[in-house]
Amino acid sequence: MKIRKIYYLLLSLVLTVGCEDAIDINQPGRLDADRAFQTVEDLSLGLNGVYDGVDLTPEILFNAIFTDELAIGIENGGQQIGLYSLVLNPSSAITNNFWTRNYDLLNAANRLIEAGDIVEAADAAEQSLKDEILGQAYFLRAWGHFELLSYYSTDYADDSALAAILVDFVPTIDQLLLRSTNADFYELIENDLDLAESLLSDDTSDPTTINKDVIDAFRARVAAYRGPAHYAEAAGYAQELLNKYPLATRAQYQGIFQDVDNTEVIFKLERTIGDNYDNQGTGGTAGGHAGGIFSFSAATRTGGAFLEVGRSLFNALDPDDIRYDVLVAPDSDIDPDYEVNNNPTLDVLVVYKYPGSEGVTNMNDLKVFRSAEMLLILAEAWVEIGDLNGATNSVAALIKQLRDARFGTDTALPVFANKTEAYGAILDERRFEFAFEGHRWKDLKRMGLRGNRQVSRDAIDCAIVNQCSLSPDNYRFTFPIPQIEFNANPDLRTQQNPGY
């Protein structure tokens, strides 16, 4: 689905209709849905608006800068120094962004779903289109709630832990709501995905449109986040999708990130010329071209790299691994004696994951679900089953399968002495596979202790801020509820996360 630059009706309608008596007065802040949406085509335009609220670039930025994926670049003029210093508090721009952006998404999705009860289809074709629209809206409402849980819950696996504010309706502006538990969030997510599945067709051919395969990929991720008790469910969805979406070969892999090959892509957010994300974005919270998170003009040595590939990540990469070519620009300057020379002009590791497309530098589609993630979710499940080693049906076999695809050759079968080693290997592969895609902080939060991994920066990189490591049990692996929410909803202060 093209994300078109539109002024969508559901957010721009101004309620100025006069009223003859009290019962005609609209609640403050409430959309008059029967005037905003009168046809199925109106619903379709509204769905474009909901899609327009889905953006991964703030996640890509935060998961990279707050961990060990990035280093301060040669052209840096202060960009992201605060986050690189591991400073996170209720006034941080990033937590305000994640909170307001996802509640804007939920607001838009809820208004569209509400309007679906009003608009009637003229015929069977319109009914089919209406079902597709509402199915995608239910998915996006589930997505918004999961995003909030992912950043504001202290423990994904604890159903009694607090998530965020659950909103499956259009609230009035005077409603002051408190946080709900993970269990409440997971129940809503499951129910919305069931509704979405019941409304969507069986067409899964377009990786830029939400479909039933996307629902199953989302279910696999949610179940994996919930932890060991839900791995059987995660494994079922992951295996089914892995059968349908084989891993890209070494020859195909780079094309995925240049937007010329959709092999193994289950779902991605399309970014194109003229859409609302066709810009550089902001320094604090991203929001434009994904490549603009790292460089001013291009993913090249002369493109103004203000954030670079972190040395600890670079040092762990194998040049024979195609992921090296995807992550590091070919014209980067690589100083093998960087620790001795300590000269940033000699060692410039340019992030290359978003080289550009359609003739526009730094602009690329945002990959949401790939079959590589399904393979590694399946590996997590097999750790809990205890199938660590062996040439088939094991964690070792799955990791070898992924490495074979990325190296383009037969690689060694790993051997794990225990679950900790297996989880550590999975985290290492996820680090290479999903670098700069918005996963690292969440991966360490949910599996770091299991796999004995943490944020671990190179000493040269971190010397500028003297923040070289962060354990997954640190309070900063949960976002604070933002100050902006307390200003309007003071009772929520009693539910602030620990450490803030």
Coordinates of C-alpha atoms in Angstrom, one line a residue:
M1 CA 0.0 0.0 0.0
K2 CA 1.4 3.4 -1.0
I3 CA 1.6 5.8 2.0
R4 CA 0.3 8.8 0.2
K5 CA 0.7 12.4 1.3
I6 CA -2.9 13.2 2.1
Y7 CA -4.9 15.3 4.5
Y8 CA -7.0 12.6 5.9
L9 CA -10.4 13.3 7.1
L10 CA -10.4 11.6 10.4
L11 CA -7.8 14.0 11.9
S12 CA -8.7 17.2 10.2
L13 CA -12.4 17.5 10.8
V14 CA -13.3 20.5 12.9
L15 CA -16.5 20.2 14.9
T16 CA -18.2 23.5 14.4
V17 CA -21.8 22.4 13.9
G18 CA -24.3 24.4 15.9
C19 CA -26.7 22.7 18.3
E20 CA -30.3 23.4 19.1
D21 CA -30.4 21.7 22.5
A22 CA -28.2 19.9 25.0
I23 CA -28.6 16.5 23.5
D24 CA -27.1 17.6 20.2
I25 CA -23.9 18.8 21.8
N26 CA -20.8 16.8 20.8
Q27 CA -18.5 15.6 23.5
P28 CA -15.3 17.7 23.5
G29 CA -12.6 16.0 21.4
R30 CA -15.0 13.5 20.0
L31 CA -15.1 12.9 16.2
D32 CA -18.5 13.2 14.6
A33 CA -18.0 9.9 12.7
D34 CA -21.2 10.0 10.6
R35 CA -20.0 13.3 9.1
A36 CA -16.4 12.4 8.7
F37 CA -17.1 9.0 7.1
Q38 CA -20.0 8.6 4.8
T39 CA -18.8 6.1 2.2
V40 CA -16.5 3.1 2.1
E41 CA -14.1 5.3 0.1
D42 CA -14.0 7.6 3.0
L43 CA -13.0 4.6 5.2
S44 CA -10.2 3.8 2.7
L45 CA -8.8 7.3 2.9
G46 CA -9.0 7.1 6.7
L47 CA -7.0 3.8 6.6
N48 CA -4.3 5.6 4.7
G49 CA -4.2 8.1 7.5
V50 CA -3.8 5.3 10.1
Y51 CA -1.0 3.7 8.1
D52 CA 0.6 7.1 8.0
G53 CA 0.9 7.1 11.8
V54 CA 3.0 3.9 11.7
D55 CA 6.8 4.6 11.7
L56 CA 9.8 2.6 12.8
T57 CA 12.4 5.3 12.6
P58 CA 12.2 6.4 16.2
E59 CA 12.6 2.7 17.2
I60 CA 15.5 2.3 14.8
L61 CA 17.2 5.3 16.3
F62 CA 16.7 4.4 20.0
N63 CA 17.5 0.7 19.7
A64 CA 20.8 1.7 17.9
I65 CA 22.0 4.7 19.9
F66 CA 21.1 3.5 23.4
T67 CA 22.9 0.2 22.9
D68 CA 26.1 -0.9 21.2
E69 CA 25.1 -0.6 17.5
L70 CA 26.4 2.9 17.0
A71 CA 29.3 5.3 17.7
I72 CA 29.5 9.0 17.5
G73 CA 30.4 9.9 13.9
I74 CA 33.0 12.1 12.3
E75 CA 30.4 14.8 11.3
N76 CA 28.6 14.8 14.7
G77 CA 27.7 18.2 16.0
G78 CA 26.0 17.0 19.2
Q79 CA 23.4 14.8 17.6
Q80 CA 22.1 12.1 20.0
I81 CA 24.8 12.7 22.6
G82 CA 22.2 12.6 25.4
L83 CA 20.9 9.2 24.3
Y84 CA 24.4 7.9 23.7
S85 CA 25.2 9.0 27.2
L86 CA 22.4 6.6 28.3
V87 CA 20.3 9.5 29.7
L88 CA 16.6 8.6 29.9
N89 CA 14.1 10.5 32.1
P90 CA 10.4 11.5 32.0
S91 CA 11.3 14.7 30.1
S92 CA 13.3 12.9 27.3
A93 CA 12.1 13.7 23.9
I94 CA 12.2 10.0 22.9
T95 CA 9.8 8.8 25.6
N96 CA 7.4 11.7 24.8
N97 CA 7.6 10.6 21.1
F98 CA 6.9 6.9 21.7
W99 CA 3.9 7.7 24.0
T100 CA 2.2 10.4 21.9
R101 CA 2.9 8.8 18.6
N102 CA 1.4 5.5 19.5
Y103 CA -1.6 7.0 21.2
D104 CA -2.1 9.1 18.0
L105 CA -2.1 5.8 16.1
L106 CA -4.6 4.3 18.5
N107 CA -6.8 7.3 18.3
A108 CA -6.9 7.2 14.5
A109 CA -7.5 3.4 14.5
N110 CA -10.3 3.6 17.0
R111 CA -12.0 6.4 15.1
L112 CA -11.9 4.4 11.9
I113 CA -13.2 1.2 13.7
E114 CA -16.0 3.3 15.2
A115 CA -16.9 4.7 11.8
G116 CA -17.1 1.2 10.4
D117 CA -20.3 0.7 12.5
I118 CA -21.9 3.6 10.7
V119 CA -20.9 3.3 7.1
E120 CA -22.9 0.8 5.1
A121 CA -21.5 -1.0 2.0
A122 CA -23.5 -0.5 -1.2
D123 CA -22.8 -4.0 -2.6
A124 CA -20.8 -7.1 -2.0
A125 CA -17.7 -5.6 -3.6
E126 CA -17.8 -2.6 -1.2
Q127 CA -18.5 -5.0 1.7
S128 CA -15.3 -6.9 0.8
L129 CA -13.3 -3.7 0.7
K130 CA -14.8 -2.5 4.0
D131 CA -13.8 -5.8 5.6
E132 CA -10.3 -5.4 4.4
I133 CA -10.1 -1.8 5.8
L134 CA -11.4 -2.8 9.2
G135 CA -9.2 -5.9 9.4
Q136 CA -6.1 -3.7 8.9
A137 CA -7.4 -1.2 11.4
Y138 CA -7.8 -3.9 14.1
F139 CA -4.3 -5.1 13.3
L140 CA -2.9 -1.6 13.7
R141 CA -4.7 -1.1 17.0
A142 CA -3.1 -4.3 18.2
W143 CA 0.3 -3.0 16.9
G144 CA 0.0 0.3 18.8
H145 CA -0.8 -1.4 22.0
F146 CA 2.1 -3.9 21.6
E147 CA 4.5 -1.0 20.9
L148 CA 3.5 0.7 24.1
L149 CA 3.8 -2.6 26.1
S150 CA 7.3 -3.2 24.6
Y151 CA 8.7 0.1 25.9
Y152 CA 6.7 0.9 29.1
S153 CA 6.3 -2.6 30.7
T154 CA 9.0 -3.6 33.1
D155 CA 8.7 -7.3 32.2
Y156 CA 7.1 -8.8 29.1
A157 CA 6.7 -12.2 30.6
D158 CA 4.9 -11.0 33.8
D159 CA 1.2 -10.7 33.1
S160 CA 0.7 -8.7 36.3
A161 CA 3.2 -6.1 35.4
L162 CA 1.8 -2.7 34.2
A163 CA 1.9 -1.9 30.5
A164 CA 0.5 1.5 29.5
I165 CA -3.0 2.9 29.2
L166 CA -5.3 0.5 27.3
V167 CA -7.5 2.4 24.8
D168 CA -9.9 0.4 22.6
F169 CA -12.4 3.2 22.2
V170 CA -12.5 6.9 21.5
P171 CA -12.2 8.6 24.8
T172 CA -13.4 12.1 25.6
I173 CA -10.8 14.7 26.6
D174 CA -11.9 14.7 30.2
Q175 CA -11.3 11.0 30.8
L176 CA -8.2 10.4 32.9
L177 CA -7.2 6.8 32.6
L178 CA -4.6 4.7 34.4
R179 CA -2.3 1.9 33.3
S180 CA -3.5 -1.6 32.6
T181 CA -1.6 -4.9 33.1
N182 CA 0.3 -6.8 30.5
A183 CA -2.5 -9.5 30.7
D184 CA -5.1 -6.9 29.7
F185 CA -2.9 -5.7 26.8
Y186 CA -2.2 -9.2 25.6
E187 CA -5.9 -10.1 25.7
L188 CA -6.8 -7.0 23.6
I189 CA -4.0 -7.8 21.1
E190 CA -5.1 -11.4 20.7
N191 CA -8.8 -10.3 20.3
D192 CA -7.9 -7.6 17.7
L193 CA -5.8 -10.0 15.7
D194 CA -8.6 -12.6 15.7
L195 CA -11.0 -9.9 14.4
A196 CA -8.4 -8.8 11.8
E197 CA -8.0 -12.4 10.6
S198 CA -11.8 -12.9 10.3
L199 CA -12.1 -9.8 8.1
L200 CA -9.0 -10.1 5.8
S201 CA -9.0 -12.1 2.6
D202 CA -6.5 -14.9 1.9
D203 CA -4.4 -12.7 -0.5
T204 CA -0.9 -12.4 0.9
S205 CA 0.9 -11.3 -2.3
D206 CA 1.6 -7.6 -1.3
P207 CA 4.3 -7.3 1.4
T208 CA 3.3 -3.6 2.0
T209 CA -0.3 -4.5 3.0
I210 CA -1.4 -6.1 6.2
N211 CA -2.6 -9.7 5.5
K212 CA -3.0 -13.0 7.3
D213 CA 0.7 -13.9 7.1
V214 CA 1.5 -10.6 8.7
I215 CA -0.9 -11.4 11.5
D216 CA 0.8 -14.7 12.1
A217 CA 4.2 -13.1 12.1
F218 CA 3.0 -10.6 14.7
R219 CA 1.5 -13.5 16.8
A220 CA 4.9 -15.2 16.7
R221 CA 6.7 -12.1 17.9
V222 CA 4.2 -11.4 20.7
A223 CA 4.4 -15.0 21.9
A224 CA 8.2 -14.9 21.9
Y225 CA 8.2 -11.7 23.9
R226 CA 5.9 -13.3 26.5
G227 CA 8.7 -15.8 27.2
P228 CA 9.1 -19.5 27.8
A229 CA 5.5 -20.3 28.6
H230 CA 4.4 -19.2 25.2
Y231 CA 7.2 -20.6 23.0
A232 CA 5.1 -23.5 21.7
E233 CA 2.7 -21.0 20.2
A234 CA 5.5 -18.9 18.8
A235 CA 7.1 -22.0 17.2
G236 CA 4.0 -23.0 15.4
Y237 CA 3.5 -19.6 13.7
A238 CA 7.2 -19.2 13.0
Q239 CA 7.6 -22.7 11.4
E240 CA 4.6 -22.1 9.2
L241 CA 5.9 -18.8 7.9
L242 CA 9.5 -20.1 7.5
N243 CA 8.1 -22.8 5.2
K244 CA 6.3 -20.2 3.1
Y245 CA 9.0 -17.5 3.1
P246 CA 12.5 -19.1 2.6
L247 CA 15.6 -17.3 3.6
A248 CA 17.2 -15.1 1.0
T249 CA 20.3 -16.4 -0.6
R250 CA 23.6 -14.5 -0.3
A251 CA 23.0 -13.1 -3.8
Q252 CA 19.5 -11.9 -2.9
Y253 CA 20.1 -10.5 0.5
Q254 CA 21.5 -7.1 -0.3
G255 CA 18.6 -6.4 -2.6
I256 CA 16.2 -6.6 0.3
F257 CA 17.7 -3.5 1.7
Q258 CA 17.9 -1.7 -1.6
D259 CA 14.2 -2.4 -2.2
V260 CA 14.7 -4.4 -5.3
D261 CA 14.0 -7.9 -3.8
N262 CA 11.3 -8.9 -1.4
T263 CA 12.6 -12.4 -0.8
E264 CA 11.9 -13.4 2.9
V265 CA 10.0 -10.1 3.5
I266 CA 6.7 -10.8 5.2
F267 CA 5.7 -7.1 5.8
K268 CA 7.3 -3.8 5.3
L269 CA 6.3 -0.1 5.5
E270 CA 6.7 1.4 2.1
R271 CA 8.5 4.7 1.8
T272 CA 8.3 6.6 -1.4
I273 CA 8.9 10.0 -3.0
G274 CA 6.4 12.6 -1.9
D275 CA 5.0 10.8 1.2
N276 CA 5.0 12.3 4.6
Y277 CA 8.3 10.7 5.5
D278 CA 10.2 12.0 2.5
N279 CA 12.4 14.2 4.5
Q280 CA 15.5 14.2 6.7
G281 CA 13.5 13.9 10.0
T282 CA 14.4 15.5 13.3
G283 CA 17.5 15.2 15.3
G284 CA 15.8 14.0 18.5
T285 CA 13.2 11.5 17.4
A286 CA 13.8 10.7 13.7
G287 CA 10.6 10.5 11.6
G288 CA 11.9 10.9 8.0
H289 CA 14.2 8.8 5.8
A290 CA 15.7 5.9 7.8
G291 CA 19.1 6.6 6.5
G292 CA 18.8 10.2 7.7
I293 CA 19.1 8.8 11.3
F294 CA 22.8 8.3 10.6
S295 CA 24.0 10.7 7.9
F296 CA 23.0 14.1 6.6
S297 CA 22.9 13.4 2.9
A298 CA 24.0 9.9 2.0
A299 CA 25.3 6.5 3.2
T300 CA 28.8 7.3 1.9
R301 CA 32.2 8.4 3.3
T302 CA 31.4 12.0 2.2
G303 CA 27.7 11.9 3.0
G304 CA 27.9 13.5 6.4
A305 CA 28.0 10.5 8.8
F306 CA 27.1 11.9 12.2
L307 CA 26.5 8.4 13.7
E308 CA 28.6 5.4 12.6
V309 CA 28.7 1.7 13.0
G310 CA 29.8 0.9 16.5
R311 CA 33.3 -0.7 16.7
S312 CA 32.1 -3.5 19.0
L313 CA 29.5 -4.5 16.4
F314 CA 32.0 -4.0 13.5
N315 CA 34.7 -6.1 15.2
A316 CA 32.2 -9.0 15.6
L317 CA 31.3 -9.0 11.9
D318 CA 32.9 -11.4 9.5
P319 CA 33.8 -9.7 6.1
D320 CA 32.7 -12.9 4.4
D321 CA 29.2 -12.5 5.8
I322 CA 26.9 -10.6 3.4
R323 CA 25.5 -8.8 6.4
Y324 CA 28.9 -7.0 6.6
D325 CA 28.2 -5.6 3.2
V326 CA 24.7 -4.5 4.1
L327 CA 25.8 -2.8 7.3
V328 CA 29.1 -1.1 6.4
A329 CA 29.4 1.2 3.4
P330 CA 32.0 0.1 0.8
D331 CA 33.8 3.4 0.9
S332 CA 34.2 3.4 4.7
D333 CA 37.7 4.1 6.1
I334 CA 38.8 1.2 8.2
D335 CA 41.8 1.6 10.5
P336 CA 43.1 -1.8 11.7
D337 CA 45.1 0.1 14.3
Y338 CA 42.2 2.3 15.5
E339 CA 42.9 1.6 19.2
V340 CA 46.5 2.8 18.9
N341 CA 45.9 5.7 16.5
N342 CA 42.7 6.9 18.1
N343 CA 42.1 9.2 15.2
P344 CA 38.4 9.3 14.1
T345 CA 39.3 10.7 10.7
L346 CA 41.1 7.4 9.9
D347 CA 38.3 5.1 11.0
V348 CA 34.9 6.1 9.6
L349 CA 32.4 3.2 9.5
V350 CA 29.4 4.5 7.6
V351 CA 26.0 2.8 8.2
Y352 CA 24.8 1.4 4.9
K353 CA 21.6 -0.4 5.8
Y354 CA 19.5 2.4 4.2
P355 CA 21.5 3.4 1.1
G356 CA 18.4 4.8 -0.7
S357 CA 15.9 3.8 -3.4
E358 CA 14.0 5.4 -6.3
G359 CA 17.0 7.7 -6.8
V360 CA 16.7 9.2 -3.3
T361 CA 19.6 8.7 -0.9
N362 CA 18.8 7.5 2.6
M363 CA 15.2 6.6 1.7
N364 CA 14.2 2.9 2.0
D365 CA 11.2 0.8 3.0
L366 CA 11.1 -0.2 6.6
K367 CA 11.2 -4.0 7.1
V368 CA 8.8 -5.0 9.9
F369 CA 8.8 -8.9 9.6
R370 CA 11.2 -11.1 7.8
S371 CA 11.5 -14.9 7.8
A372 CA 15.0 -14.6 9.4
E373 CA 13.1 -13.4 12.5
M374 CA 10.8 -16.4 12.3
L375 CA 13.9 -18.7 12.2
L376 CA 15.4 -17.1 15.3
I377 CA 12.1 -17.2 17.1
L378 CA 11.9 -20.9 16.4
A379 CA 15.5 -21.2 17.7
E380 CA 14.4 -19.6 21.0
A381 CA 11.6 -22.1 21.3
W382 CA 13.9 -25.0 20.8
V383 CA 16.2 -23.7 23.5
E384 CA 13.3 -24.1 26.0
I385 CA 12.5 -27.5 24.6
G386 CA 16.1 -28.5 25.2
D387 CA 17.0 -29.3 21.5
L388 CA 20.2 -27.4 21.6
N389 CA 22.5 -29.6 19.4
G390 CA 22.4 -31.8 16.4
A391 CA 22.4 -31.5 12.6
T392 CA 18.5 -31.3 12.4
N393 CA 15.7 -30.0 14.5
S394 CA 17.9 -28.1 16.9
V395 CA 19.1 -24.6 17.8
A396 CA 22.5 -25.4 16.3
A397 CA 20.9 -26.5 13.0
L398 CA 18.8 -23.3 12.7
I399 CA 21.7 -21.0 13.4
K400 CA 23.8 -23.0 10.8
Q401 CA 20.9 -22.6 8.3
L402 CA 20.9 -18.8 8.7
R403 CA 24.7 -18.6 8.6
D404 CA 24.9 -20.8 5.5
A405 CA 22.5 -18.4 3.7
R406 CA 24.4 -15.3 4.8
F407 CA 27.9 -16.7 4.0
G408 CA 26.8 -18.5 0.9
T409 CA 28.7 -21.6 1.9
D410 CA 28.6 -24.5 4.3
T411 CA 29.4 -23.2 7.8
A412 CA 30.4 -25.1 10.9
L413 CA 27.6 -26.6 13.0
P414 CA 27.8 -24.9 16.4
V415 CA 27.7 -26.8 19.7
F416 CA 26.2 -25.4 22.9
A417 CA 27.0 -26.6 26.4
N418 CA 23.8 -25.2 27.9
K419 CA 20.9 -22.9 27.4
T420 CA 22.8 -19.8 28.3
E421 CA 25.3 -20.4 25.4
A422 CA 22.4 -21.1 23.0
Y423 CA 20.5 -17.9 24.0
G424 CA 23.8 -16.0 23.7
A425 CA 24.3 -17.3 20.1
I426 CA 20.7 -16.3 19.2
L427 CA 21.3 -12.8 20.5
D428 CA 24.6 -12.6 18.5
E429 CA 22.8 -13.6 15.3
R430 CA 20.0 -11.2 16.0
R431 CA 22.6 -8.5 16.5
F432 CA 24.0 -9.0 13.0
E433 CA 20.7 -9.8 11.3
F434 CA 18.6 -6.9 12.7
A435 CA 21.2 -4.2 13.3
F436 CA 19.6 -0.8 12.7
E437 CA 16.1 -2.3 12.3
G438 CA 14.9 -1.4 15.9
H439 CA 15.4 -4.6 17.9
R440 CA 18.6 -4.5 19.9
W441 CA 17.4 -2.8 23.1
K442 CA 14.3 -5.0 23.3
D443 CA 16.2 -8.2 22.5
L444 CA 18.6 -7.5 25.4
K445 CA 15.7 -6.6 27.7
R446 CA 13.9 -9.9 27.1
M447 CA 16.8 -12.3 26.6
G448 CA 20.0 -10.6 27.8
L449 CA 20.1 -12.2 31.2
R450 CA 19.2 -15.6 29.7
G451 CA 22.0 -15.3 27.2
N452 CA 24.6 -13.5 29.3
R453 CA 24.7 -10.5 27.0
Q454 CA 24.4 -6.7 27.7
V455 CA 25.1 -3.4 26.0
S456 CA 28.9 -3.6 25.4
R457 CA 30.6 -0.7 23.6
D458 CA 34.1 -0.5 22.4
A459 CA 36.3 1.5 24.7
I460 CA 37.4 4.0 22.1
D461 CA 33.7 4.6 21.1
C462 CA 32.4 5.1 24.6
A463 CA 35.3 7.2 25.9
I464 CA 33.5 10.4 24.8
V465 CA 30.6 9.8 27.3
N466 CA 32.2 7.3 29.7
Q467 CA 29.1 5.0 29.3
C468 CA 30.5 1.7 28.0
S469 CA 28.0 -0.9 29.2
L470 CA 24.4 -1.4 30.5
S471 CA 23.0 -4.6 32.1
P472 CA 19.6 -5.8 31.0
D473 CA 18.4 -5.6 34.5
N474 CA 19.0 -1.8 34.7
Y475 CA 15.9 0.3 35.1
R476 CA 16.7 2.1 31.8
F477 CA 15.5 -1.1 30.0
T478 CA 12.0 0.3 30.6
F479 CA 10.8 3.7 29.5
P480 CA 9.5 6.3 32.0
I481 CA 6.0 7.5 31.6
P482 CA 6.6 10.9 30.1
Q483 CA 6.2 14.1 32.0
I484 CA 3.8 15.4 29.3
E485 CA 1.2 12.8 30.4
F486 CA 1.5 13.7 34.1
N487 CA 0.8 17.3 33.3
A488 CA -2.7 16.3 32.0
N489 CA -3.2 13.1 34.2
P490 CA -1.5 13.7 37.6
D491 CA -2.9 10.5 39.2
L492 CA -0.7 8.5 36.8
R493 CA 2.3 9.6 38.8
T494 CA 1.6 6.8 41.2
Q495 CA 2.2 4.3 38.4
Q496 CA 5.6 5.7 37.3
N497 CA 8.1 3.0 36.5
P498 CA 10.9 2.2 39.0
G499 CA 14.0 4.3 38.8
Y500 CA 12.2 7.4 37.6

